[in-house]
């Protein structure tokens, strides 16, 4: 393919990707689902599963093999910008006075699915062998199976909390805080699993040492250096944004060179970026990061959708999807609810916390994509887990409505008093507000 033809195809494919993904996001929001769910669904629909099966000629014209590297590069750029913003906004100080409860919930919601996922990878290895996995999985594959069940999507969870008016409530604060701790645990364990993967010149021990050394240098040196260089009065916000995105891309390049995924470098870069006085976020940095990330993330969804192939899923694959989805929901909701109850929440608030932690969405997709490229997942199992992530995220909103109905049933509204009554009844709150 000539350079001119490559540019033409890429521009045309980009137009279709942006329009389809954001239309899907708009439709999802109309259906009371997170915007990202619609974008992810559109990305899968533009892949071989739907478009490639219904209109193979149009699919070949829209996504010829020659534009694959360009789409991959654009998707990775979007991923770095998005995760850089996630790392910058990650603030465990939200734990506040409920730190013990949030940490307990996070540990339970991480360890229980982790153990169940890893145990199933060992107990049912012959079954998974039918989905293209090795009969004797490596330790990294077993750990990754646990991570796949234990992940919670902080961006999706935060959006659901806001849209349901749970942000100022105890279950909302606990869920968001626990999700932040879960994020740290999940990415750390995932980094270890990817370090143990194959296909890199350096041994895992050397890569681990270099990764730890790079992390220490970033944590100790990057923040004061960035503050000295970019937080001077004469530095324009646009220049600061450009330099920080370049910093995130450089950090992602280093971690990728160490055999890790670019996601770790992007997250680490966001964590070390200085905040404003008092620990507040810089609005001139957060706003454009959100806008750029939301605009370009559809390229990552489409790239992920290219590896989703339903034709490779047989009856055993669909049964696996059912089992994995049930395990994903039960382990997350059950462990999160039980831990929240132990932390002193009533049963309705505890159920809300458990349900919120079940949302996986984009974070799960990022981890699955990294595992696929590291050789820790087969394509059929990757397809199963992508649909698990989509289903569990779609189920979050209906389960929240169910929890709310149970709360209203146990605490019905008082009977209305006559009009001449001097005191009107107040509607009992179904959620305790956070202190």
mmCIF file of N, CA and C in Angstrom, residues 209-280:
data_model
loop_
_atom_site.group_PDB
_atom_site.id
_atom_site.type_symbol
_atom_site.label_atom_id
_atom_site.label_comp_id
_atom_site.label_asym_id
_atom_site.label_seq_id
_atom_site.Cartn_x
_atom_site.Cartn_y
_atom_site.Cartn_z
ATOM 1 N N UNK A 209 14.364 -5.640 38.851
ATOM 2 C CA UNK A 209 15.286 -4.705 39.500
ATOM 3 C C UNK A 209 15.258 -3.350 38.795
ATOM 4 N N UNK A 210 15.321 -3.378 37.464
ATOM 5 C CA UNK A 210 15.304 -2.123 36.709
ATOM 6 C C UNK A 210 13.970 -1.394 36.870
ATOM 7 N N UNK A 211 12.866 -2.160 36.905
ATOM 8 C CA UNK A 211 11.560 -1.541 37.078
ATOM 9 C C UNK A 211 11.445 -0.877 38.447
ATOM 10 N N UNK A 212 11.925 -1.556 39.480
ATOM 11 C CA UNK A 212 11.893 -0.975 40.826
ATOM 12 C C UNK A 212 12.777 0.265 40.883
ATOM 13 N N UNK A 213 13.966 0.192 40.276
ATOM 14 C CA UNK A 213 14.854 1.342 40.258
ATOM 15 C C UNK A 213 14.248 2.538 39.539
ATOM 16 N N UNK A 214 13.591 2.280 38.409
ATOM 17 C CA UNK A 214 12.949 3.359 37.664
ATOM 18 C C UNK A 214 11.815 3.972 38.482
ATOM 19 N N UNK A 215 11.050 3.131 39.164
ATOM 20 C CA UNK A 215 9.943 3.625 39.988
ATOM 21 C C UNK A 215 10.454 4.512 41.124
ATOM 22 N N UNK A 216 11.543 4.093 41.768
ATOM 23 C CA UNK A 216 12.114 4.874 42.867
ATOM 24 C C UNK A 216 12.605 6.233 42.361
ATOM 25 N N UNK A 217 13.282 6.227 41.231
ATOM 26 C CA UNK A 217 13.772 7.486 40.664
ATOM 27 C C UNK A 217 12.607 8.418 40.333
ATOM 28 N N UNK A 218 11.551 7.851 39.752
ATOM 29 C CA UNK A 218 10.385 8.671 39.413
ATOM 30 C C UNK A 218 9.743 9.262 40.668
ATOM 31 N N UNK A 219 9.586 8.452 41.701
ATOM 32 C CA UNK A 219 8.915 8.925 42.912
ATOM 33 C C UNK A 219 9.738 9.953 43.671
ATOM 34 N N UNK A 220 11.068 9.811 43.658
ATOM 35 C CA UNK A 220 11.909 10.695 44.451
ATOM 36 C C UNK A 220 12.346 11.947 43.693
ATOM 37 N N UNK A 221 12.537 11.823 42.393
ATOM 38 C CA UNK A 221 13.151 12.924 41.640
ATOM 39 C C UNK A 221 12.206 13.647 40.685
ATOM 40 N N UNK A 222 11.238 12.927 40.109
ATOM 41 C CA UNK A 222 10.440 13.521 39.037
ATOM 42 C C UNK A 222 9.575 14.673 39.534
ATOM 43 N N UNK A 223 8.910 14.495 40.675
ATOM 44 C CA UNK A 223 7.979 15.526 41.146
ATOM 45 C C UNK A 223 8.672 16.862 41.424
ATOM 46 N N UNK A 224 9.755 16.904 42.211
ATOM 47 C CA UNK A 224 10.403 18.216 42.422
ATOM 48 C C UNK A 224 10.974 18.806 41.140
ATOM 49 N N UNK A 225 11.473 17.947 40.238
ATOM 50 C CA UNK A 225 12.020 18.460 38.986
ATOM 51 C C UNK A 225 10.915 19.056 38.119
ATOM 52 N N UNK A 226 9.778 18.367 38.037
ATOM 53 C CA UNK A 226 8.663 18.895 37.247
ATOM 54 C C UNK A 226 8.136 20.196 37.837
ATOM 55 N N UNK A 227 8.061 20.264 39.156
ATOM 56 C CA UNK A 227 7.579 21.497 39.783
ATOM 57 C C UNK A 227 8.523 22.660 39.495
ATOM 58 N N UNK A 228 9.813 22.396 39.516
ATOM 59 C CA UNK A 228 10.789 23.454 39.268
ATOM 60 C C UNK A 228 10.731 23.938 37.813
ATOM 61 N N UNK A 229 10.504 22.991 36.880
ATOM 62 C CA UNK A 229 10.553 23.338 35.460
ATOM 63 C C UNK A 229 9.235 23.875 34.919
ATOM 64 N N UNK A 230 8.109 23.288 35.342
ATOM 65 C CA UNK A 230 6.831 23.561 34.690
ATOM 66 C C UNK A 230 5.834 24.325 35.544
ATOM 67 N N UNK A 231 6.102 24.489 36.824
ATOM 68 C CA UNK A 231 5.162 25.207 37.682
ATOM 69 C C UNK A 231 5.661 26.616 38.008
ATOM 70 N N UNK A 232 6.384 27.192 37.061
ATOM 71 C CA UNK A 232 6.813 28.578 37.208
ATOM 72 C C UNK A 232 5.726 29.510 36.688
ATOM 73 N N UNK A 233 5.683 30.732 37.147
ATOM 74 C CA UNK A 233 4.587 31.643 36.771
ATOM 75 C C UNK A 233 4.470 31.879 35.270
ATOM 76 N N UNK A 234 5.589 31.894 34.543
ATOM 77 C CA UNK A 234 5.549 32.248 33.128
ATOM 78 C C UNK A 234 5.239 31.063 32.210
ATOM 79 N N UNK A 235 5.098 29.877 32.759
ATOM 80 C CA UNK A 235 4.818 28.694 31.933
ATOM 81 C C UNK A 235 3.334 28.653 31.616
ATOM 82 N N UNK A 236 2.999 28.689 30.330
ATOM 83 C CA UNK A 236 1.603 28.658 29.914
ATOM 84 C C UNK A 236 1.016 27.267 30.124
ATOM 85 N N UNK A 237 -0.278 27.173 30.442
ATOM 86 C CA UNK A 237 -0.910 25.866 30.652
ATOM 87 C C UNK A 237 -0.801 24.939 29.453
ATOM 88 N N UNK A 238 -0.884 25.483 28.237
ATOM 89 C CA UNK A 238 -0.791 24.640 27.040
ATOM 90 C C UNK A 238 0.599 24.024 26.910
ATOM 91 N N UNK A 239 1.644 24.815 27.213
ATOM 92 C CA UNK A 239 3.008 24.293 27.172
ATOM 93 C C UNK A 239 3.202 23.234 28.252
ATOM 94 N N UNK A 240 2.671 23.490 29.448
ATOM 95 C CA UNK A 240 2.780 22.517 30.536
ATOM 96 C C UNK A 240 2.109 21.203 30.146
ATOM 97 N N UNK A 241 0.922 21.287 29.541
ATOM 98 C CA UNK A 241 0.208 20.081 29.129
ATOM 99 C C UNK A 241 1.016 19.290 28.100
ATOM 100 N N UNK A 242 1.563 19.983 27.109
ATOM 101 C CA UNK A 242 2.342 19.302 26.074
ATOM 102 C C UNK A 242 3.575 18.628 26.655
ATOM 103 N N UNK A 243 4.263 19.317 27.550
ATOM 104 C CA UNK A 243 5.468 18.744 28.148
ATOM 105 C C UNK A 243 5.128 17.547 29.035
ATOM 106 N N UNK A 244 4.020 17.631 29.753
ATOM 107 C CA UNK A 244 3.643 16.525 30.635
ATOM 108 C C UNK A 244 3.197 15.306 29.842
ATOM 109 N N UNK A 245 2.498 15.505 28.719
ATOM 110 C CA UNK A 245 2.142 14.362 27.876
ATOM 111 C C UNK A 245 3.408 13.730 27.289
ATOM 112 N N UNK A 246 4.365 14.569 26.904
ATOM 113 C CA UNK A 246 5.648 14.033 26.459
ATOM 114 C C UNK A 246 6.349 13.250 27.557
ATOM 115 N N UNK A 247 6.264 13.753 28.787
ATOM 116 C CA UNK A 247 6.830 13.052 29.947
ATOM 117 C C UNK A 247 6.156 11.696 30.150
ATOM 118 N N UNK A 248 4.825 11.657 30.002
ATOM 119 C CA UNK A 248 4.087 10.398 30.148
ATOM 120 C C UNK A 248 4.465 9.411 29.052
ATOM 121 N N UNK A 249 4.602 9.894 27.826
ATOM 122 C CA UNK A 249 5.002 9.014 26.723
ATOM 123 C C UNK A 249 6.408 8.461 26.943
ATOM 124 N N UNK A 250 7.317 9.314 27.453
ATOM 125 C CA UNK A 250 8.671 8.839 27.741
ATOM 126 C C UNK A 250 8.682 7.793 28.833
ATOM 127 N N UNK A 251 7.892 8.003 29.881
ATOM 128 C CA UNK A 251 7.797 7.024 30.957
ATOM 129 C C UNK A 251 7.219 5.710 30.447
ATOM 130 N N UNK A 252 6.198 5.793 29.587
ATOM 131 C CA UNK A 252 5.610 4.587 29.003
ATOM 132 C C UNK A 252 6.618 3.856 28.134
ATOM 133 N N UNK A 253 7.442 4.599 27.402
ATOM 134 C CA UNK A 253 8.475 3.977 26.562
ATOM 135 C C UNK A 253 9.485 3.218 27.415
ATOM 136 N N UNK A 254 9.864 3.777 28.566
ATOM 137 C CA UNK A 254 10.830 3.109 29.438
ATOM 138 C C UNK A 254 10.261 1.803 29.973
ATOM 139 N N UNK A 255 9.028 1.839 30.495
ATOM 140 C CA UNK A 255 8.461 0.603 31.045
ATOM 141 C C UNK A 255 8.237 -0.439 29.952
ATOM 142 N N UNK A 256 7.869 0.007 28.754
ATOM 143 C CA UNK A 256 7.720 -0.945 27.651
ATOM 144 C C UNK A 256 9.068 -1.563 27.295
ATOM 145 N N UNK A 257 10.129 -0.777 27.350
ATOM 146 C CA UNK A 257 11.468 -1.295 27.065
ATOM 147 C C UNK A 257 11.924 -2.304 28.114
ATOM 148 N N UNK A 258 11.371 -2.202 29.323
ATOM 149 C CA UNK A 258 11.709 -3.140 30.390
ATOM 150 C C UNK A 258 10.874 -4.408 30.330
ATOM 151 N N UNK A 259 10.027 -4.534 29.306
ATOM 152 C CA UNK A 259 9.211 -5.721 29.172
ATOM 153 C C UNK A 259 7.854 -5.602 29.800
ATOM 154 N N UNK A 260 7.554 -4.432 30.382
ATOM 155 C CA UNK A 260 6.217 -4.184 30.915
ATOM 156 C C UNK A 260 5.364 -3.531 29.822
ATOM 157 N N UNK A 261 4.134 -3.239 30.151
ATOM 158 C CA UNK A 261 3.240 -2.577 29.209
ATOM 159 C C UNK A 261 3.377 -1.069 29.387
ATOM 160 N N UNK A 262 2.972 -0.330 28.364
ATOM 161 C CA UNK A 262 3.021 1.133 28.452
ATOM 162 C C UNK A 262 2.114 1.661 29.549
ATOM 163 N N UNK A 263 1.114 0.872 29.959
ATOM 164 C CA UNK A 263 0.160 1.339 30.966
ATOM 165 C C UNK A 263 0.850 1.689 32.283
ATOM 166 N N UNK A 264 1.894 0.950 32.641
ATOM 167 C CA UNK A 264 2.548 1.186 33.924
ATOM 168 C C UNK A 264 3.334 2.488 33.917
ATOM 169 N N UNK A 265 4.005 2.767 32.823
ATOM 170 C CA UNK A 265 4.719 4.032 32.722
ATOM 171 C C UNK A 265 3.787 5.222 32.721
ATOM 172 N N UNK A 266 2.633 5.082 32.035
ATOM 173 C CA UNK A 266 1.663 6.174 31.991
ATOM 174 C C UNK A 266 1.062 6.434 33.376
ATOM 175 N N UNK A 267 0.693 5.373 34.085
ATOM 176 C CA UNK A 267 0.143 5.537 35.436
ATOM 177 C C UNK A 267 1.166 6.152 36.380
ATOM 178 N N UNK A 268 2.388 5.658 36.314
ATOM 179 C CA UNK A 268 3.433 6.169 37.195
ATOM 180 C C UNK A 268 3.695 7.639 36.921
ATOM 181 N N UNK A 269 3.705 8.032 35.659
ATOM 182 C CA UNK A 269 3.915 9.440 35.319
ATOM 183 C C UNK A 269 2.816 10.311 35.911
ATOM 184 N N UNK A 270 1.561 9.840 35.849
ATOM 185 C CA UNK A 270 0.471 10.615 36.421
ATOM 186 C C UNK A 270 0.559 10.741 37.929
ATOM 187 N N UNK A 271 1.011 9.680 38.598
ATOM 188 C CA UNK A 271 1.098 9.693 40.059
ATOM 189 C C UNK A 271 2.123 10.715 40.545
ATOM 190 N N UNK A 272 3.233 10.865 39.825
ATOM 191 C CA UNK A 272 4.316 11.729 40.320
ATOM 192 C C UNK A 272 4.138 13.186 39.899
ATOM 193 N N UNK A 273 3.166 13.495 39.062
ATOM 194 C CA UNK A 273 2.977 14.887 38.636
ATOM 195 C C UNK A 273 2.532 15.725 39.839
ATOM 196 N N UNK A 274 3.135 16.903 40.040
ATOM 197 C CA UNK A 274 2.769 17.745 41.200
ATOM 198 C C UNK A 274 1.328 18.216 41.121
ATOM 199 N N UNK A 275 0.740 18.406 42.297
ATOM 200 C CA UNK A 275 -0.603 18.978 42.400
ATOM 201 C C UNK A 275 -0.500 20.442 42.816
ATOM 202 N N UNK A 276 -1.640 21.080 42.883
ATOM 203 C CA UNK A 276 -1.684 22.461 43.341
ATOM 204 C C UNK A 276 -1.545 22.506 44.867
ATOM 205 N N UNK A 277 -1.474 23.698 45.426
ATOM 206 C CA UNK A 277 -1.375 23.826 46.877
ATOM 207 C C UNK A 277 -2.606 23.222 47.546
ATOM 208 N N UNK A 278 -2.362 22.493 48.624
ATOM 209 C CA UNK A 278 -3.459 21.811 49.306
ATOM 210 C C UNK A 278 -3.815 20.471 48.703
ATOM 211 N N UNK A 279 -3.051 20.036 47.691
ATOM 212 C CA UNK A 279 -3.303 18.741 47.086
ATOM 213 C C UNK A 279 -4.421 18.726 46.068
ATOM 214 N N UNK A 280 -4.924 19.892 45.657
ATOM 215 C CA UNK A 280 -6.007 19.934 44.677
ATOM 216 C C UNK A 280 -5.454 19.700 43.272
#
